[in-house]
Amino acid sequence: MFARATKPLAAAVASGLAVGYVSHYSSPKLAHADAEETVPGKLSSIRASLDRIEKALGVTAPSQFKPKPTDPSTPTPHGIDIVLGAQWGDEGKGKLVDILSQTYDVCARVAGGSNAGHTIVANGRKYKFHLVPSGILNEMATCIIGNGVVVHLPSFLEELKSLELAGVQWEGRIKVSDRAHLVFDFHQTVDGNQETKLGRNKIGTTKKGIGPAYASKISRNGLRVGDLGDMETFEERFRSLAEYHMAAFPGLKIDIEKEIDYYRKIAPYVQSMTTDTIEYTNQAYTSGKKILVEGANATMLDIDFGTYPYVTSSNPSIGSVLTGLGVSPRKLNGIFGTVKAYCTRVGEGPFPTELVDAPGSTGEYLRANGYEFGTTTGRARRCGWLDIPQMKFSSTINGFTSLNLTKLDVLTGLPEILIGTKYVYKGSNLDTMPANLKIMTSPDFKVEYETMPGWTEDISTCTKFEELPPNAQKYVHRVQDLLGIPIRWIGVGPNRLDVVDRGPGWDLTEQAKSK
């Protein structure tokens, strides 16, 4: 009632005051001279007067947002948890995802393609994953290939077939985004040819066509999984894309009719797995389902943050969860950074803490003990000590809430273990990872190390942190202190459950909730 009564009152007051202004400024001489100086002040006075009148009458402006009554039956969203690679890849993300996914309802991939690889050992059997989230081993989980992933369908279908032969029942549990872009065979051919032409300056690509597929996406002439639902349009656009590539890369030959025939045959099968994963994921979140994102590659291979150009073609850091899955940052929960107790890199590019690769060397010892060979390519990985400046850079970008320290057992037997703690260039400390790669390869660039005592005891049977040898505990504590991030999980052996879990209390998100 009061709100209705004050509207005409406010209008009348404003009208009367406005008339007063017109009368006061009816003289042209006064109007021009005084209006600029006094009108703002008078308007402010009017607003203040109206505020006092409304306050006296007990009137407040209606709010657009009103608190909703609490419904006990409404599920509380858990939040989306993410496992990310914190170094140059191959850190052991899949193993943690495999362990965690047993309690999650949805597992998702959000970036990259079949260039990624995870190896899981379960029940005496080894599983190799490239496109399918390793959470598929949980029979109750639904697996999502998000819109940020690029999909080579022949490889994807082969992977599904191999899973089926291994006894994994995946049907009805894999959903592919209709917005995910396709990798074609000619993308892979172009990728390989470009890498070969670079010669000694090669990037170290897996030649899986990932870069050229993302190039098609950014050029806006690519095709998406959902396009298979309209074969007439698909054929038209495929012809255009194939002709574009043959013109751009002389010598490239594409059997367009054969390719179209292949995709026409598999289209119904692929479409049976295709869905709007953005809608599915957000509905799953709202309904209280637990969602886990399985990161691929790693932060130092990020197209923006990595050692460019020796990087992948996507963003395997925290941002890809939002853009590659289609969720709000408000829905994120735990961000679990996976880091080896040492460091490896496959392919080309700077590696500040790299060890000399020679028979009998520590680098060779780490490679042999850690079986450091690529899941996707089989290439031998370069090995080195744990790099704290690199890890701090990665932590800054991703905001890790806890760490998964893998392969601690590989360090067993070394008399001393080094930790790279500082970058020094021309006598001055560097506060971050330099964007200029020449700095890291310069003779004026140095890494300062701390030396920790090693241990000889077998740690593969340890199930609690307190069971680790004292020197192994000291190493974990030192890494944790240097990074300022709690280490929750510690890998103590190659098998699926060879992990020490210190509990949810070793996570910044859970610590904040308990305060």
Short mmCIF file of C-alpha atoms in Angstrom, two decimals:
data_model
loop_
_atom_site.label_atom_id
_atom_site.label_comp_id
_atom_site.label_asym_id
_atom_site.label_seq_id
_atom_site.Cartn_x
_atom_site.Cartn_y
_atom_site.Cartn_z
CA MET A 1 0.00 0.00 0.00
CA PHE A 2 2.74 2.40 0.97
CA ALA A 3 4.67 1.60 -2.23
CA ARG A 4 1.59 2.46 -4.32
CA ALA A 5 0.95 5.65 -2.35
CA THR A 6 4.46 6.99 -2.68
CA LYS A 7 4.69 6.61 -6.46
CA PRO A 8 2.28 9.51 -7.20
CA LEU A 9 3.79 11.43 -4.28
CA ALA A 10 7.29 11.05 -5.68
CA ALA A 11 6.06 11.98 -9.13
CA ALA A 12 4.33 15.07 -7.75
CA VAL A 13 7.40 16.17 -5.83
CA ALA A 14 9.61 15.63 -8.86
CA SER A 15 7.13 17.45 -11.07
CA GLY A 16 6.86 20.41 -8.72
CA LEU A 17 10.60 20.71 -8.37
CA ALA A 18 11.00 20.41 -12.12
CA VAL A 19 8.53 23.29 -12.60
CA GLY A 20 10.57 25.29 -10.16
CA TYR A 21 13.65 24.68 -12.27
CA VAL A 22 11.88 25.79 -15.43
CA SER A 23 10.67 28.95 -13.71
CA HIS A 24 14.06 29.60 -12.14
CA TYR A 25 15.87 29.14 -15.45
CA SER A 26 13.28 30.86 -17.68
CA SER A 27 15.78 33.65 -18.24
CA PRO A 28 18.07 32.62 -21.12
CA LYS A 29 20.96 34.49 -19.51
CA LEU A 30 20.69 32.55 -16.24
CA ALA A 31 19.95 29.24 -17.89
CA HIS A 32 23.22 29.04 -19.79
CA ALA A 33 25.40 30.51 -17.09
CA ASP A 34 24.17 28.58 -14.07
CA ALA A 35 22.73 25.28 -15.35
CA GLU A 36 26.02 23.37 -15.52
CA GLU A 37 26.99 24.42 -12.02
CA THR A 38 23.74 24.00 -10.10
CA VAL A 39 21.55 21.40 -11.85
CA PRO A 40 23.58 18.35 -10.68
CA GLY A 41 23.47 19.68 -7.14
CA LYS A 42 19.72 20.27 -7.27
CA LEU A 43 19.09 16.78 -8.73
CA SER A 44 21.15 15.26 -5.94
CA SER A 45 19.07 17.21 -3.42
CA ILE A 46 15.86 15.87 -5.02
CA ARG A 47 17.09 12.29 -4.79
CA ALA A 48 18.02 12.76 -1.15
CA SER A 49 14.59 14.23 -0.37
CA LEU A 50 12.81 11.32 -2.07
CA ASP A 51 14.98 8.83 -0.17
CA ARG A 52 14.01 10.47 3.14
CA ILE A 53 10.29 10.42 2.26
CA GLU A 54 10.40 6.72 1.28
CA LYS A 55 12.36 5.85 4.39
CA ALA A 56 9.83 7.68 6.60
CA LEU A 57 7.00 5.71 4.96
CA GLY A 58 8.88 2.42 5.34
CA VAL A 59 9.17 1.85 1.61
CA THR A 60 12.09 -0.15 0.14
CA ALA A 61 12.85 -0.94 -3.47
CA PRO A 62 11.66 -4.44 -4.38
CA SER A 63 14.52 -6.93 -4.86
CA GLN A 64 14.74 -9.00 -8.00
CA PHE A 65 16.33 -11.88 -6.08
CA LYS A 66 14.60 -13.59 -3.18
CA PRO A 67 16.03 -16.42 -1.07
CA LYS A 68 14.44 -19.75 -1.88
CA PRO A 69 13.10 -21.83 0.98
CA THR A 70 15.36 -24.78 1.80
CA ASP A 71 14.08 -28.09 0.45
CA PRO A 72 15.62 -31.05 2.33
CA SER A 73 14.95 -33.31 -0.65
CA THR A 74 17.05 -31.16 -3.02
CA PRO A 75 20.48 -32.80 -3.58
CA THR A 76 23.53 -30.74 -2.67
CA PRO A 77 25.95 -30.44 -5.61
CA HIS A 78 29.30 -32.03 -4.81
CA GLY A 79 31.30 -29.86 -7.15
CA ILE A 80 33.49 -30.97 -10.05
CA ASP A 81 36.87 -32.47 -9.12
CA ILE A 82 39.77 -32.32 -11.58
CA VAL A 83 42.95 -34.34 -12.00
CA LEU A 84 45.56 -32.37 -13.95
CA GLY A 85 49.13 -33.00 -15.09
CA ALA A 86 51.46 -30.54 -13.41
CA GLN A 87 54.66 -31.14 -15.41
CA TRP A 88 55.28 -32.23 -19.03
CA GLY A 89 52.86 -35.14 -19.04
CA ASP A 90 53.11 -38.85 -18.20
CA GLU A 91 52.85 -38.09 -14.47
CA GLY A 92 50.45 -40.92 -13.68
CA LYS A 93 47.12 -39.09 -13.81
CA GLY A 94 45.26 -42.15 -15.06
CA LYS A 95 46.12 -44.20 -11.99
CA LEU A 96 44.63 -41.60 -9.63
CA VAL A 97 41.60 -41.20 -11.87
CA ASP A 98 41.13 -44.96 -11.82
CA ILE A 99 41.21 -45.00 -8.01
CA LEU A 100 38.98 -41.96 -7.57
CA SER A 101 36.50 -42.88 -10.29
CA GLN A 102 35.24 -45.83 -8.25
CA THR A 103 33.23 -43.32 -6.21
CA TYR A 104 32.23 -40.92 -9.02
CA ASP A 105 29.14 -40.98 -11.20
CA VAL A 106 30.60 -39.16 -14.21
CA CYS A 107 34.16 -39.10 -15.61
CA ALA A 108 35.11 -36.72 -18.43
CA ARG A 109 37.84 -35.83 -20.90
CA VAL A 110 37.84 -32.16 -21.90
CA ALA A 111 40.84 -31.45 -24.17
CA GLY A 112 43.35 -33.00 -26.54
CA GLY A 113 42.77 -36.19 -28.47
CA SER A 114 44.33 -39.59 -29.00
CA ASN A 115 47.76 -38.00 -28.49
CA ALA A 116 47.21 -38.53 -24.76
CA GLY A 117 47.78 -41.87 -23.12
CA HIS A 118 47.12 -43.47 -19.75
CA THR A 119 48.17 -46.95 -18.70
CA ILE A 120 46.24 -48.69 -15.92
CA VAL A 121 47.12 -52.03 -14.36
CA ALA A 122 44.00 -53.65 -12.87
CA ASN A 123 43.49 -57.25 -11.78
CA GLY A 124 46.73 -58.28 -13.43
CA ARG A 125 45.72 -56.79 -16.78
CA LYS A 126 47.19 -53.70 -18.42
CA TYR A 127 44.79 -51.22 -20.05
CA LYS A 128 45.92 -48.44 -22.36
CA PHE A 129 43.63 -45.47 -22.82
CA HIS A 130 43.89 -42.72 -25.42
CA LEU A 131 40.48 -41.12 -25.92
CA VAL A 132 38.20 -42.99 -23.53
CA PRO A 133 38.39 -41.77 -19.90
CA SER A 134 40.02 -44.46 -17.75
CA GLY A 135 37.04 -44.10 -15.42
CA ILE A 136 35.28 -46.53 -17.76
CA LEU A 137 36.70 -49.33 -15.58
CA ASN A 138 34.13 -48.29 -12.96
CA GLU A 139 31.03 -50.14 -14.17
CA MET A 140 28.75 -47.57 -12.53
CA ALA A 141 30.33 -44.50 -14.13
CA THR A 142 29.25 -42.66 -17.26
CA CYS A 143 32.15 -41.36 -19.35
CA ILE A 144 32.05 -38.11 -21.31
CA ILE A 145 34.20 -36.99 -24.22
CA GLY A 146 33.64 -33.26 -24.02
CA ASN A 147 33.34 -30.59 -26.67
CA GLY A 148 36.98 -29.53 -26.22
CA VAL A 149 38.30 -32.91 -27.35
CA VAL A 150 39.20 -33.65 -30.98
CA VAL A 151 38.16 -37.16 -31.99
CA HIS A 152 39.72 -39.46 -34.58
CA LEU A 153 36.80 -41.83 -34.99
CA PRO A 154 38.73 -44.81 -36.45
CA SER A 155 41.07 -44.78 -33.42
CA PHE A 156 38.18 -44.22 -31.04
CA LEU A 157 36.23 -47.19 -32.40
CA GLU A 158 39.34 -49.38 -32.24
CA GLU A 159 39.82 -48.40 -28.61
CA LEU A 160 36.22 -49.36 -27.82
CA LYS A 161 36.76 -52.69 -29.54
CA SER A 162 39.91 -53.40 -27.52
CA LEU A 163 38.07 -52.56 -24.30
CA GLU A 164 35.29 -54.94 -25.24
CA LEU A 165 37.80 -57.72 -25.94
CA ALA A 166 39.32 -57.04 -22.52
CA GLY A 167 35.93 -57.62 -20.92
CA VAL A 168 35.01 -53.99 -20.26
CA GLN A 169 31.27 -53.42 -20.71
CA TRP A 170 31.12 -49.85 -21.97
CA GLU A 171 27.92 -49.75 -24.02
CA GLY A 172 25.48 -47.10 -22.82
CA ARG A 173 28.18 -45.52 -20.63
CA ILE A 174 30.04 -43.36 -23.15
CA LYS A 175 28.67 -40.04 -24.31
CA VAL A 176 30.46 -38.04 -27.02
CA SER A 177 29.81 -34.32 -27.37
CA ASP A 178 28.01 -33.31 -30.53
CA ARG A 179 30.28 -30.24 -30.49
CA ALA A 180 33.59 -32.19 -30.42
CA HIS A 181 35.61 -31.68 -33.60
CA LEU A 182 36.74 -34.53 -35.83
CA VAL A 183 40.29 -35.55 -36.68
CA PHE A 184 40.52 -37.01 -40.17
CA ASP A 185 43.23 -39.25 -41.62
CA PHE A 186 44.50 -36.39 -43.76
CA HIS A 187 45.00 -34.32 -40.60
CA GLN A 188 47.37 -37.03 -39.40
CA THR A 189 49.17 -37.12 -42.75
CA VAL A 190 49.65 -33.35 -42.68
CA ASP A 191 50.85 -33.55 -39.07
CA GLY A 192 53.50 -36.13 -39.93
CA ASN A 193 54.66 -34.31 -43.06
CA GLN A 194 55.01 -31.01 -41.26
CA GLU A 195 57.03 -32.64 -38.47
CA THR A 196 59.34 -34.31 -40.99
CA LYS A 197 59.95 -31.02 -42.81
CA LEU A 198 61.07 -29.38 -39.56
CA GLY A 199 64.04 -31.75 -39.42
CA ARG A 200 66.33 -30.96 -36.50
CA ASN A 201 63.86 -28.28 -35.36
CA LYS A 202 60.99 -30.76 -34.99
CA ILE A 203 58.48 -30.16 -32.20
CA GLY A 204 58.10 -33.79 -31.12
CA THR A 205 54.45 -34.20 -32.07
CA THR A 206 52.79 -37.60 -31.80
CA LYS A 207 51.67 -37.21 -35.44
CA LYS A 208 48.09 -37.99 -34.43
CA GLY A 209 46.67 -35.03 -36.36
CA ILE A 210 45.73 -33.07 -33.25
CA GLY A 211 47.31 -29.76 -34.28
CA PRO A 212 45.89 -29.74 -37.83
CA ALA A 213 42.44 -30.69 -36.46
CA TYR A 214 42.48 -27.79 -34.01
CA ALA A 215 43.69 -25.59 -36.90
CA SER A 216 40.58 -26.58 -38.86
CA LYS A 217 38.47 -25.79 -35.81
CA ILE A 218 39.98 -22.33 -35.43
CA SER A 219 39.79 -21.74 -39.20
CA ARG A 220 36.06 -22.51 -38.91
CA ASN A 221 36.05 -25.08 -41.69
CA GLY A 222 36.25 -28.16 -39.44
CA LEU A 223 33.54 -30.76 -38.91
CA ARG A 224 32.04 -31.87 -35.61
CA VAL A 225 30.71 -35.19 -34.35
CA GLY A 226 27.16 -33.87 -34.46
CA ASP A 227 27.49 -33.15 -38.19
CA LEU A 228 27.21 -36.90 -38.82
CA GLY A 229 23.51 -36.52 -38.05
CA ASP A 230 23.07 -34.71 -41.38
CA MET A 231 25.07 -36.64 -43.95
CA GLU A 232 24.11 -34.41 -46.86
CA THR A 233 25.66 -31.39 -45.17
CA PHE A 234 28.54 -33.51 -43.84
CA GLU A 235 29.46 -34.69 -47.35
CA GLU A 236 29.36 -31.17 -48.73
CA ARG A 237 31.55 -29.76 -46.00
CA PHE A 238 33.93 -32.74 -46.02
CA ARG A 239 34.57 -32.26 -49.73
CA SER A 240 35.29 -28.60 -49.15
CA LEU A 241 37.66 -29.34 -46.25
CA ALA A 242 39.51 -32.08 -48.16
CA GLU A 243 39.93 -29.88 -51.25
CA TYR A 244 41.17 -27.05 -49.05
CA HIS A 245 43.87 -29.30 -47.59
CA MET A 246 44.94 -30.71 -50.95
CA ALA A 247 45.34 -27.16 -52.25
CA ALA A 248 47.21 -26.02 -49.13
CA PHE A 249 49.55 -29.03 -49.04
CA PRO A 250 50.73 -29.95 -52.55
CA GLY A 251 51.23 -33.68 -52.93
CA LEU A 252 48.56 -34.56 -50.37
CA LYS A 253 46.09 -37.03 -51.81
CA ILE A 254 42.68 -37.78 -50.29
CA ASP A 255 40.27 -40.42 -51.58
CA ILE A 256 37.21 -38.29 -50.86
CA GLU A 257 34.62 -40.85 -51.96
CA LYS A 258 36.21 -43.60 -49.88
CA GLU A 259 36.31 -41.37 -46.82
CA ILE A 260 32.71 -40.26 -47.21
CA ASP A 261 31.61 -43.88 -47.64
CA TYR A 262 33.38 -44.82 -44.38
CA TYR A 263 31.72 -42.04 -42.39
CA ARG A 264 28.33 -42.79 -43.90
CA LYS A 265 28.63 -46.37 -42.64
CA ILE A 266 29.68 -45.52 -39.08
CA ALA A 267 27.42 -42.47 -38.67
CA PRO A 268 24.44 -44.29 -37.07
CA TYR A 269 26.72 -46.11 -34.62
CA VAL A 270 28.53 -42.93 -33.61
CA GLN A 271 25.28 -41.00 -33.35
CA SER A 272 23.99 -43.54 -30.82
CA MET A 273 26.74 -42.29 -28.47
CA THR A 274 26.42 -38.62 -29.38
CA THR A 275 24.67 -36.16 -27.10
CA ASP A 276 24.67 -32.59 -25.82
CA THR A 277 27.24 -33.20 -23.11
CA ILE A 278 26.98 -29.61 -21.86
CA GLU A 279 23.37 -30.14 -20.89
CA TYR A 280 24.09 -33.63 -19.57
CA THR A 281 27.00 -32.50 -17.37
CA ASN A 282 25.21 -29.52 -15.88
CA GLN A 283 22.10 -31.56 -15.14
CA ALA A 284 24.28 -34.21 -13.50
CA TYR A 285 25.88 -31.51 -11.34
CA THR A 286 22.52 -30.07 -10.29
CA SER A 287 21.19 -33.51 -9.40
CA GLY A 288 24.09 -34.02 -6.98
CA LYS A 289 26.14 -36.48 -9.03
CA LYS A 290 29.88 -36.60 -8.45
CA ILE A 291 31.85 -35.52 -11.53
CA LEU A 292 35.54 -36.13 -12.16
CA VAL A 293 37.54 -34.56 -14.98
CA GLU A 294 40.52 -36.53 -16.27
CA GLY A 295 43.11 -34.11 -17.58
CA ALA A 296 45.24 -35.05 -20.58
CA ASN A 297 48.82 -33.98 -21.33
CA ALA A 298 50.01 -31.37 -18.81
CA THR A 299 50.43 -27.70 -17.98
CA MET A 300 53.92 -27.33 -19.44
CA LEU A 301 52.54 -28.58 -22.76
CA ASP A 302 49.73 -26.00 -22.74
CA ILE A 303 49.52 -24.01 -25.98
CA ASP A 304 49.50 -20.77 -23.94
CA PHE A 305 51.50 -21.58 -20.80
CA GLY A 306 53.90 -24.27 -21.94
CA THR A 307 57.36 -24.13 -23.51
CA TYR A 308 56.01 -22.87 -26.84
CA PRO A 309 56.34 -24.03 -29.60
CA TYR A 310 57.24 -27.40 -28.01
CA VAL A 311 53.70 -27.86 -26.77
CA THR A 312 50.43 -29.55 -27.62
CA SER A 313 47.65 -27.78 -29.51
CA SER A 314 45.14 -27.40 -26.68
CA ASN A 315 44.90 -26.08 -23.11
CA PRO A 316 45.49 -29.02 -20.74
CA SER A 317 45.34 -26.69 -17.74
CA ILE A 318 42.41 -25.66 -15.55
CA GLY A 319 40.81 -23.37 -18.16
CA SER A 320 40.05 -26.31 -20.45
CA VAL A 321 37.62 -27.72 -17.87
CA LEU A 322 35.39 -24.69 -18.35
CA THR A 323 35.67 -24.38 -22.14
CA GLY A 324 35.95 -28.09 -22.92
CA LEU A 325 33.09 -29.26 -20.73
CA GLY A 326 30.84 -26.21 -20.70
CA VAL A 327 30.60 -25.56 -16.96
CA SER A 328 30.84 -22.50 -14.74
CA PRO A 329 33.97 -21.92 -12.58
CA ARG A 330 31.63 -21.76 -9.59
CA LYS A 331 31.05 -25.49 -10.01
CA LEU A 332 34.69 -26.52 -9.53
CA ASN A 333 35.76 -28.18 -6.29
CA GLY A 334 39.06 -30.04 -5.81
CA ILE A 335 41.92 -29.45 -8.25
CA PHE A 336 44.41 -32.29 -7.92
CA GLY A 337 47.83 -31.69 -9.46
CA THR A 338 49.72 -34.84 -10.42
CA VAL A 339 53.52 -34.64 -10.21
CA LYS A 340 56.22 -37.28 -10.38
CA ALA A 341 58.73 -37.47 -7.54
CA TYR A 342 61.22 -36.66 -10.30
CA CYS A 343 60.55 -35.23 -13.76
CA THR A 344 60.26 -36.53 -17.32
CA ARG A 345 59.63 -35.13 -20.74
CA VAL A 346 58.99 -36.88 -24.05
CA GLY A 347 59.77 -35.11 -27.29
CA GLU A 348 61.68 -31.91 -27.90
CA GLY A 349 61.96 -28.68 -25.94
CA PRO A 350 63.71 -27.25 -22.87
CA PHE A 351 64.07 -29.40 -19.78
CA PRO A 352 65.98 -27.44 -17.09
CA THR A 353 66.62 -30.32 -14.65
CA GLU A 354 67.36 -32.98 -17.27
CA LEU A 355 69.98 -35.55 -16.33
CA VAL A 356 72.73 -36.82 -18.59
CA ASP A 357 71.47 -39.75 -20.64
CA ALA A 358 74.25 -42.30 -20.58
CA PRO A 359 74.70 -45.94 -19.54
CA GLY A 360 75.00 -46.19 -15.77
CA SER A 361 73.80 -42.61 -15.25
CA THR A 362 71.09 -41.52 -12.83
CA GLY A 363 68.92 -40.55 -15.81
CA GLU A 364 69.17 -44.08 -17.18
CA TYR A 365 68.45 -45.48 -13.70
CA LEU A 366 65.21 -43.45 -13.47
CA ARG A 367 64.11 -44.47 -16.96
CA ALA A 368 64.73 -48.17 -16.34
CA ASN A 369 63.19 -48.28 -12.86
CA GLY A 370 60.23 -46.09 -13.81
CA TYR A 371 59.75 -47.75 -17.21
CA GLU A 372 59.73 -44.33 -18.82
CA PHE A 373 58.46 -45.01 -22.32
CA GLY A 374 55.48 -43.26 -23.91
CA THR A 375 52.08 -45.00 -23.83
CA THR A 376 51.09 -43.55 -27.21
CA THR A 377 54.42 -43.46 -29.08
CA GLY A 378 56.70 -45.86 -27.20
CA ARG A 379 59.40 -43.19 -27.24
CA ALA A 380 61.94 -43.14 -24.40
CA ARG A 381 61.27 -40.27 -22.01
CA ARG A 382 63.97 -37.85 -20.94
CA CYS A 383 64.47 -37.93 -17.16
CA GLY A 384 65.54 -35.36 -14.60
CA TRP A 385 65.15 -34.14 -11.04
CA LEU A 386 62.00 -32.57 -9.63
CA ASP A 387 61.78 -28.93 -10.74
CA ILE A 388 60.28 -26.65 -8.06
CA PRO A 389 60.22 -23.36 -10.09
CA GLN A 390 58.33 -25.17 -12.85
CA MET A 391 55.91 -26.64 -10.31
CA LYS A 392 55.29 -23.25 -8.71
CA PHE A 393 54.46 -21.85 -12.14
CA SER A 394 52.05 -24.71 -12.78
CA SER A 395 50.47 -24.27 -9.34
CA THR A 396 49.95 -20.56 -9.94
CA ILE A 397 48.05 -21.22 -13.15
CA ASN A 398 45.90 -24.11 -11.92
CA GLY A 399 45.35 -23.33 -8.24
CA PHE A 400 45.97 -26.89 -7.06
CA THR A 401 44.18 -27.75 -3.83
CA SER A 402 46.26 -30.89 -3.28
CA LEU A 403 48.99 -32.89 -4.98
CA ASN A 404 49.35 -36.48 -6.12
CA LEU A 405 53.07 -37.33 -5.85
CA THR A 406 53.67 -40.38 -8.05
CA LYS A 407 56.49 -42.89 -8.46
CA LEU A 408 58.24 -42.19 -5.18
CA ASP A 409 59.31 -45.84 -5.30
CA VAL A 410 61.43 -45.18 -8.39
CA LEU A 411 63.81 -43.11 -6.26
CA THR A 412 64.47 -46.08 -3.95
CA GLY A 413 68.12 -47.11 -4.06
CA LEU A 414 69.59 -43.72 -4.94
CA PRO A 415 72.14 -42.59 -2.33
CA GLU A 416 71.21 -38.93 -2.86
CA ILE A 417 68.20 -37.19 -4.39
CA LEU A 418 68.36 -33.67 -5.78
CA ILE A 419 65.56 -31.11 -5.96
CA GLY A 420 65.83 -28.15 -8.33
CA THR A 421 64.84 -25.16 -6.19
CA LYS A 422 65.88 -22.02 -8.10
CA TYR A 423 66.41 -20.72 -11.62
CA VAL A 424 69.34 -18.31 -11.96
CA TYR A 425 70.03 -16.29 -15.09
CA LYS A 426 73.09 -14.08 -15.37
CA GLY A 427 73.47 -14.18 -11.60
CA SER A 428 69.90 -13.14 -10.78
CA ASN A 429 67.05 -15.35 -9.57
CA LEU A 430 64.13 -15.82 -11.96
CA ASP A 431 60.74 -15.55 -10.27
CA THR A 432 58.82 -17.48 -12.93
CA MET A 433 59.16 -19.72 -15.98
CA PRO A 434 60.64 -17.57 -18.77
CA ALA A 435 58.63 -17.33 -21.99
CA ASN A 436 61.84 -16.89 -23.97
CA LEU A 437 63.23 -20.40 -24.47
CA LYS A 438 66.69 -19.06 -25.26
CA ILE A 439 67.02 -18.14 -21.59
CA MET A 440 66.61 -21.77 -20.50
CA THR A 441 69.12 -23.01 -23.07
CA SER A 442 71.64 -20.23 -22.43
CA PRO A 443 74.99 -21.01 -20.75
CA ASP A 444 74.09 -18.19 -18.35
CA PHE A 445 71.06 -20.16 -17.12
CA LYS A 446 71.58 -22.38 -14.07
CA VAL A 447 69.44 -24.47 -11.74
CA GLU A 448 70.28 -24.49 -8.04
CA TYR A 449 69.67 -27.77 -6.21
CA GLU A 450 69.09 -29.05 -2.70
CA THR A 451 70.43 -32.50 -1.86
CA MET A 452 68.34 -34.93 0.17
CA PRO A 453 69.47 -38.30 1.57
CA GLY A 454 68.10 -41.35 -0.22
CA TRP A 455 66.72 -44.64 1.11
CA THR A 456 67.09 -48.31 0.23
CA GLU A 457 64.00 -49.80 1.89
CA ASP A 458 61.22 -51.24 -0.28
CA ILE A 459 58.18 -48.94 0.02
CA SER A 460 55.78 -50.82 -2.27
CA THR A 461 53.89 -52.39 0.65
CA CYS A 462 53.43 -49.14 2.59
CA THR A 463 49.79 -48.17 3.12
CA LYS A 464 50.32 -45.31 5.57
CA PHE A 465 52.62 -42.31 5.43
CA GLU A 466 54.17 -43.28 8.77
CA GLU A 467 55.29 -46.61 7.26
CA LEU A 468 57.57 -44.88 4.75
CA PRO A 469 61.30 -44.80 5.55
CA PRO A 470 62.30 -41.64 7.46
CA ASN A 471 64.24 -40.25 4.48
CA ALA A 472 61.29 -40.82 2.14
CA GLN A 473 59.08 -38.94 4.61
CA LYS A 474 61.61 -36.11 4.73
CA TYR A 475 61.58 -35.89 0.93
CA VAL A 476 57.79 -35.64 0.79
CA HIS A 477 57.73 -33.03 3.56
CA ARG A 478 60.40 -30.96 1.80
CA VAL A 479 58.55 -30.96 -1.52
CA GLN A 480 55.33 -30.04 0.27
CA ASP A 481 57.02 -27.17 2.12
CA LEU A 482 58.71 -25.81 -1.01
CA LEU A 483 55.41 -25.72 -2.92
CA GLY A 484 53.08 -24.75 -0.08
CA ILE A 485 50.50 -27.29 -1.23
CA PRO A 486 49.50 -30.41 0.75
CA ILE A 487 50.48 -33.76 -0.75
CA ARG A 488 47.55 -36.12 -0.28
CA TRP A 489 48.43 -39.11 -2.47
CA ILE A 490 51.84 -40.79 -2.73
CA GLY A 491 52.61 -43.47 -5.32
CA VAL A 492 54.68 -46.31 -3.85
CA GLY A 493 54.51 -48.94 -6.62
CA PRO A 494 53.34 -49.71 -10.17
CA ASN A 495 50.14 -51.54 -9.31
CA ARG A 496 46.67 -50.05 -9.22
CA LEU A 497 46.39 -49.72 -5.45
CA ASP A 498 50.04 -48.98 -4.64
CA VAL A 499 49.10 -45.55 -3.32
CA VAL A 500 49.23 -44.01 0.14
CA ASP A 501 46.19 -41.78 0.69
CA ARG A 502 46.69 -39.38 3.60
CA GLY A 503 42.99 -38.49 3.54
CA PRO A 504 40.79 -35.53 2.53
CA GLY A 505 42.28 -33.39 5.29
CA TRP A 506 45.33 -32.98 3.02
CA ASP A 507 43.43 -30.76 0.61
CA LEU A 508 43.05 -26.98 0.74
CA THR A 509 39.37 -27.15 -0.26
CA GLU A 510 38.51 -29.55 2.56
CA GLN A 511 40.60 -27.52 5.01
CA ALA A 512 38.63 -24.39 4.08
CA LYS A 513 35.32 -26.21 4.60
CA SER A 514 36.32 -27.32 8.10
CA LYS A 515 37.11 -23.79 9.28
#
